mmCIF file of C-alpha atoms in Angstrom:
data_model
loop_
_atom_site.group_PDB
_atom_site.id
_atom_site.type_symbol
_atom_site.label_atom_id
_atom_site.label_comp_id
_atom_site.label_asym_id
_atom_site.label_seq_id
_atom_site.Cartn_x
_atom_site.Cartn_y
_atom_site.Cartn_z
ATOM 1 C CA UNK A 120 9.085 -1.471 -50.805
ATOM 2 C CA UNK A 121 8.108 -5.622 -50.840
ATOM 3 C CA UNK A 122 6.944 -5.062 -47.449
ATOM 4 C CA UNK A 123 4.581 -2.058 -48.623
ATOM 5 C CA UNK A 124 3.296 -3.903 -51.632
ATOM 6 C CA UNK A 125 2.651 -7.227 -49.308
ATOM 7 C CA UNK A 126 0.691 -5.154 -46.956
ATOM 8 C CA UNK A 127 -1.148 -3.266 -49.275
ATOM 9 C CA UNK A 128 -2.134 -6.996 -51.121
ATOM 10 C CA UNK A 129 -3.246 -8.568 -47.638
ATOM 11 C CA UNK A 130 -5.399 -5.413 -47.057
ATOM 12 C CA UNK A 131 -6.788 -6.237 -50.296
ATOM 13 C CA UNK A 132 -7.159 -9.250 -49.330
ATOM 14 C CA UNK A 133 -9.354 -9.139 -45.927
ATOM 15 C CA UNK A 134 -11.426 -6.084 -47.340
ATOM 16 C CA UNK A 135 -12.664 -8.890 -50.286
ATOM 17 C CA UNK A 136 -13.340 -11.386 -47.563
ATOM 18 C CA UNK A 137 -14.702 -9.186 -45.000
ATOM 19 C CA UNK A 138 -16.807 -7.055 -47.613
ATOM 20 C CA UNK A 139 -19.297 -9.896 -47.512
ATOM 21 C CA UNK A 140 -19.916 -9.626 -43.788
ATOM 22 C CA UNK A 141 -18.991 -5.742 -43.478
ATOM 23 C CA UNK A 142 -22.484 -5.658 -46.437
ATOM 24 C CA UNK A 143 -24.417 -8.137 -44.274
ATOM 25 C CA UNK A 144 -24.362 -6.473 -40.914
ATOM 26 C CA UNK A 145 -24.828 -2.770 -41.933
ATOM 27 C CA UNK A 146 -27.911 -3.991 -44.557
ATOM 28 C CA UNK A 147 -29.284 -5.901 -41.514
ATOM 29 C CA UNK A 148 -29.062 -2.724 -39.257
ATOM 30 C CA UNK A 149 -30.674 -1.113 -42.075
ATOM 31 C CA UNK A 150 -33.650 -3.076 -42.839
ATOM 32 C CA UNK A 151 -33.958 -2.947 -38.588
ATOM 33 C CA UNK A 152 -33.890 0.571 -38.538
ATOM 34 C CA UNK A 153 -36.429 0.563 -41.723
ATOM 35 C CA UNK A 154 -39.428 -1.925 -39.539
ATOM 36 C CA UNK A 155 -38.486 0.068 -36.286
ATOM 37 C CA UNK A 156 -39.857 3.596 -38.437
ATOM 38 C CA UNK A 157 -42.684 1.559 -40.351
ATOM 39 C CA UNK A 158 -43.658 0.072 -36.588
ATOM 40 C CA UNK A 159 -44.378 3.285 -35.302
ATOM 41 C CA UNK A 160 -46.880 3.914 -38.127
ATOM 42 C CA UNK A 161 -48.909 0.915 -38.692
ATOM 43 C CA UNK A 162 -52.524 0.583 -37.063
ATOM 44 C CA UNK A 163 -53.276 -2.857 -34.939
ATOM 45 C CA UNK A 164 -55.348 -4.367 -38.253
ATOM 46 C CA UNK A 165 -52.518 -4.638 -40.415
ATOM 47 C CA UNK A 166 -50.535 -6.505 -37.455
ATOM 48 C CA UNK A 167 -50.125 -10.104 -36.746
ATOM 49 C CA UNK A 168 -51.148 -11.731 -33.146
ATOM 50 C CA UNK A 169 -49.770 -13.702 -31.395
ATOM 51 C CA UNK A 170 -50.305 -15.179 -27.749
ATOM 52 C CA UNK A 171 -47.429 -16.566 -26.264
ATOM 53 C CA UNK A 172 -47.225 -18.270 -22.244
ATOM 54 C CA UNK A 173 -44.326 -16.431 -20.777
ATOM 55 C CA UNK A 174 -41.991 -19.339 -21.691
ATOM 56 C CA UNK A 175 -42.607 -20.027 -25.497
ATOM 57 C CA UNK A 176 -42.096 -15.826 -25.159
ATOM 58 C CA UNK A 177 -38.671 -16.376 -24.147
ATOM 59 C CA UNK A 178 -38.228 -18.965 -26.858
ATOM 60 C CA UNK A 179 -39.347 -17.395 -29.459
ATOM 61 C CA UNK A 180 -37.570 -13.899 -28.645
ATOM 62 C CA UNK A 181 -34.242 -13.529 -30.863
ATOM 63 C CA UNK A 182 -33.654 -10.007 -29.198
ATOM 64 C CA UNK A 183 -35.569 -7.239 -27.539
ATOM 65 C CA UNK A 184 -37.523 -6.111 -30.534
ATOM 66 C CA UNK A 185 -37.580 -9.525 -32.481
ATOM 67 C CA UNK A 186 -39.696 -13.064 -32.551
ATOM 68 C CA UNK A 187 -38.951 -15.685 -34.700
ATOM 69 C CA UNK A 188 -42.201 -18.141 -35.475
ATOM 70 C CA UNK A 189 -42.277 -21.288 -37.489
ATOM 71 C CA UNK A 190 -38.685 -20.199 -38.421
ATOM 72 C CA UNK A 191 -40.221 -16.360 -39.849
ATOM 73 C CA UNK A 192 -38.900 -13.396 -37.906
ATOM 74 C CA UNK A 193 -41.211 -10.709 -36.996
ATOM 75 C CA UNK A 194 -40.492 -6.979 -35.612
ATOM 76 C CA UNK A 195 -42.366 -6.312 -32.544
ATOM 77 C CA UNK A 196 -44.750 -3.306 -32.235
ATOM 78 C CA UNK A 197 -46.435 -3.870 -28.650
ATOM 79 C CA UNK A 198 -46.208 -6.379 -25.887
ATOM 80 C CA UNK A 199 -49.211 -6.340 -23.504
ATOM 81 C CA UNK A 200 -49.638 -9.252 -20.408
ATOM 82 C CA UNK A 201 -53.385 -10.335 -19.857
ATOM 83 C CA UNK A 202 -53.285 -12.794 -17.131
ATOM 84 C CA UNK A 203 -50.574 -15.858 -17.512
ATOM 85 C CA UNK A 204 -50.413 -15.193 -21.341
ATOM 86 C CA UNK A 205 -48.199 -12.579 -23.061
ATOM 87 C CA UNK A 206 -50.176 -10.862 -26.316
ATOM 88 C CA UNK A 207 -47.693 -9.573 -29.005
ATOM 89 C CA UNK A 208 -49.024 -7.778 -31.738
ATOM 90 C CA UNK A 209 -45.877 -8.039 -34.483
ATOM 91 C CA UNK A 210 -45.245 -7.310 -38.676
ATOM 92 C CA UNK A 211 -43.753 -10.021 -40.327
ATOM 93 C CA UNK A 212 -40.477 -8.900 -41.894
ATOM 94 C CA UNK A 213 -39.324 -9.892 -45.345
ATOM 95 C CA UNK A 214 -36.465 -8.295 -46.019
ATOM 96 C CA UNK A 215 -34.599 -9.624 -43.152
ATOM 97 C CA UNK A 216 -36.241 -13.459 -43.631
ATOM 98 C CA UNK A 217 -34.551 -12.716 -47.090
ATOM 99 C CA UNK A 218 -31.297 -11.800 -46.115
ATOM 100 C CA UNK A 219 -30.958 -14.744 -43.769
ATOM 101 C CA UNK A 220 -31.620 -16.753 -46.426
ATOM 102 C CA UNK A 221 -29.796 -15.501 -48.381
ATOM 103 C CA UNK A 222 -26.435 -16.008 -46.219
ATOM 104 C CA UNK A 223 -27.575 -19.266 -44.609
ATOM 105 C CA UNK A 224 -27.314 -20.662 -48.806
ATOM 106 C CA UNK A 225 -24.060 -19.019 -49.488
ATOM 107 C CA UNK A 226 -22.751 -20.612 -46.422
ATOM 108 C CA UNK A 227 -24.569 -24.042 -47.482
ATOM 109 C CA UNK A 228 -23.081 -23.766 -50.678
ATOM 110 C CA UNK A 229 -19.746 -23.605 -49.642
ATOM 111 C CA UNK A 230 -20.058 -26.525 -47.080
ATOM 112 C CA UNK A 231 -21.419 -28.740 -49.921
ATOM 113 C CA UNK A 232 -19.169 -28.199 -52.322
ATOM 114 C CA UNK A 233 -17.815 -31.484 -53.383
ATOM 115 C CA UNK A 234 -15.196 -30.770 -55.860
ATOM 116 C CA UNK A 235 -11.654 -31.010 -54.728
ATOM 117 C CA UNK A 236 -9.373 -27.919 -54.252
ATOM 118 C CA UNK A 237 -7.350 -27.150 -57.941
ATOM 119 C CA UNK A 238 -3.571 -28.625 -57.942
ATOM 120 C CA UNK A 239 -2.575 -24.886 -58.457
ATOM 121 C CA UNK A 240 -4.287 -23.075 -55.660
ATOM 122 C CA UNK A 241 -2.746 -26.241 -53.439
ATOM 123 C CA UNK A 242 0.712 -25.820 -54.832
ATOM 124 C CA UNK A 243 -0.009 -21.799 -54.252
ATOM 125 C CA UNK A 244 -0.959 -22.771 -50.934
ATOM 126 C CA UNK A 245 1.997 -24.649 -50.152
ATOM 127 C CA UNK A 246 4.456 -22.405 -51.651
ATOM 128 C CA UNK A 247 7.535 -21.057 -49.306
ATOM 129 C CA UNK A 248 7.238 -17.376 -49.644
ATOM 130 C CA UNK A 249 10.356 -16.658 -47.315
ATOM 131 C CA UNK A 250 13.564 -15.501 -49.396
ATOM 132 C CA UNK A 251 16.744 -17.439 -49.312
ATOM 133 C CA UNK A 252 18.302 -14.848 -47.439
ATOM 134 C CA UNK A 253 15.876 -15.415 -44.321
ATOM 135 C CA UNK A 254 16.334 -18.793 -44.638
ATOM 136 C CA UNK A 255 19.149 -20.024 -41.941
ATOM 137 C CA UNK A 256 20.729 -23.741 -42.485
ATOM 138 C CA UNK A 257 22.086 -24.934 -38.989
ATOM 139 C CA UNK A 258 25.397 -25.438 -39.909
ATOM 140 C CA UNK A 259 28.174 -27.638 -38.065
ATOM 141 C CA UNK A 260 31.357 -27.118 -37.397
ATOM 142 C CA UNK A 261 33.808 -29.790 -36.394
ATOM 143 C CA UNK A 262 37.689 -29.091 -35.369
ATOM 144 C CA UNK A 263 40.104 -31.896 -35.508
ATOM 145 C CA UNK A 264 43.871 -31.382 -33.755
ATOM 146 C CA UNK A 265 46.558 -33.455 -34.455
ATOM 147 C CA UNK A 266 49.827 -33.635 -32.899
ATOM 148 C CA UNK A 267 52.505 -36.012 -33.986
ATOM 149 C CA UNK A 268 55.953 -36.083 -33.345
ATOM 150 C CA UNK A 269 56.781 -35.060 -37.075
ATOM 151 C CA UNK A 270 54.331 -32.390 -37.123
ATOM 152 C CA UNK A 271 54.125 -30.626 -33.370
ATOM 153 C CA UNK A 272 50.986 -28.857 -34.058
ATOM 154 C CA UNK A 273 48.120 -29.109 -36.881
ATOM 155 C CA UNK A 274 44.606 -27.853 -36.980
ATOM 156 C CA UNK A 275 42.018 -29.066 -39.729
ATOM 157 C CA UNK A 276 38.746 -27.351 -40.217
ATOM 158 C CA UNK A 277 35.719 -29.615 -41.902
ATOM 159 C CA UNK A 278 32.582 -27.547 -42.468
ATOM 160 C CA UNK A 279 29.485 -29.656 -42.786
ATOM 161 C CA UNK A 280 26.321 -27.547 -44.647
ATOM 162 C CA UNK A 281 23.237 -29.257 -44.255
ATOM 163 C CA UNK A 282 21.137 -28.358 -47.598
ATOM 164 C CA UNK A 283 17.110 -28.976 -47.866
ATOM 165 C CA UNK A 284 16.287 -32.006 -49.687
ATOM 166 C CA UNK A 285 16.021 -31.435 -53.648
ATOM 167 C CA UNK A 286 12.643 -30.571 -54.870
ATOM 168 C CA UNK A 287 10.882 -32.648 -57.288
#
């Protein structure tokens, strides 16, 4: 039954931390999948320009459909070559500039944070969770015989238990 309830709390657990990222990646697929559609759609004169040499085309390509200039991504519609220079004709996307944002601050946020950790969560932290019962002291045994010529044979047994040191 404990181990039941301590799976079912660690579950809880990771879904709360991996929520966050689980959200992130399927509402950037979404807003991909959204430009992809609206792409298909749009007429040259609402599309930005750009001319590129073939190597500031690799550098500014984040993947196959995606350019990222003067740190704004944009959704490629068409890629033509004219001579040595590469023409893209791209819509500059929002959503997704916003979402990066968005997580790049949240993860800024928590790198900056100056305040120490709270003595509980530490003490929390540092908390044994493991039973007594799981816990095993090495224990040590020494046997002593003794033979005298009043007493022809005696054993003595001296158990030594080695105990944690006291907790303050």
């Amino acid at each position: 039954m404990k181990r039941v309830a301590v799976i079912f709390f660690l579950s809880l657990l990771l879904i709360q931390v991996g929520g966050c990222y689980i959200y992130f990646v399927g509402r950037l697929a979404a807003i991909r999948t959204e430009m992809r559609e609206q792409l298909k759609h749009l007429p040259e004169e609402q599309l930005t320009r750009f001319q590129f040499t073939p190597e500031e085309f690799l550098k500014a390509r984040v993947e196959d459909h995606e350019i990222k200039v003067d740190g704004k991504m944009y959704d490629i519609a068409r890629v033509t070559e004219q001579a040595d220079q590469i023409l893209v004709l791209a819509l500059h996307d929002e959503a997704e500039d916003n979402l990066l944002a968005f997580l790049s601050e949240m993860v800024s946020r928590s790198a900056n944070d100056k305040k120490p950790v709270p003595v509980e969560v530490e003490q929390l932290l540092t908390l044994s969770f493991l039973p007594e019962s799981f816990i095993t002291l090495q224990n040590s045994v020494s046997e002593i015989i003794h033979t005298t010529p009043y007493q022809e044979f005696g054993t003595m047994v001296f158990f030594t238990c080695e105990l944690p040191p006291p907790r303050s």
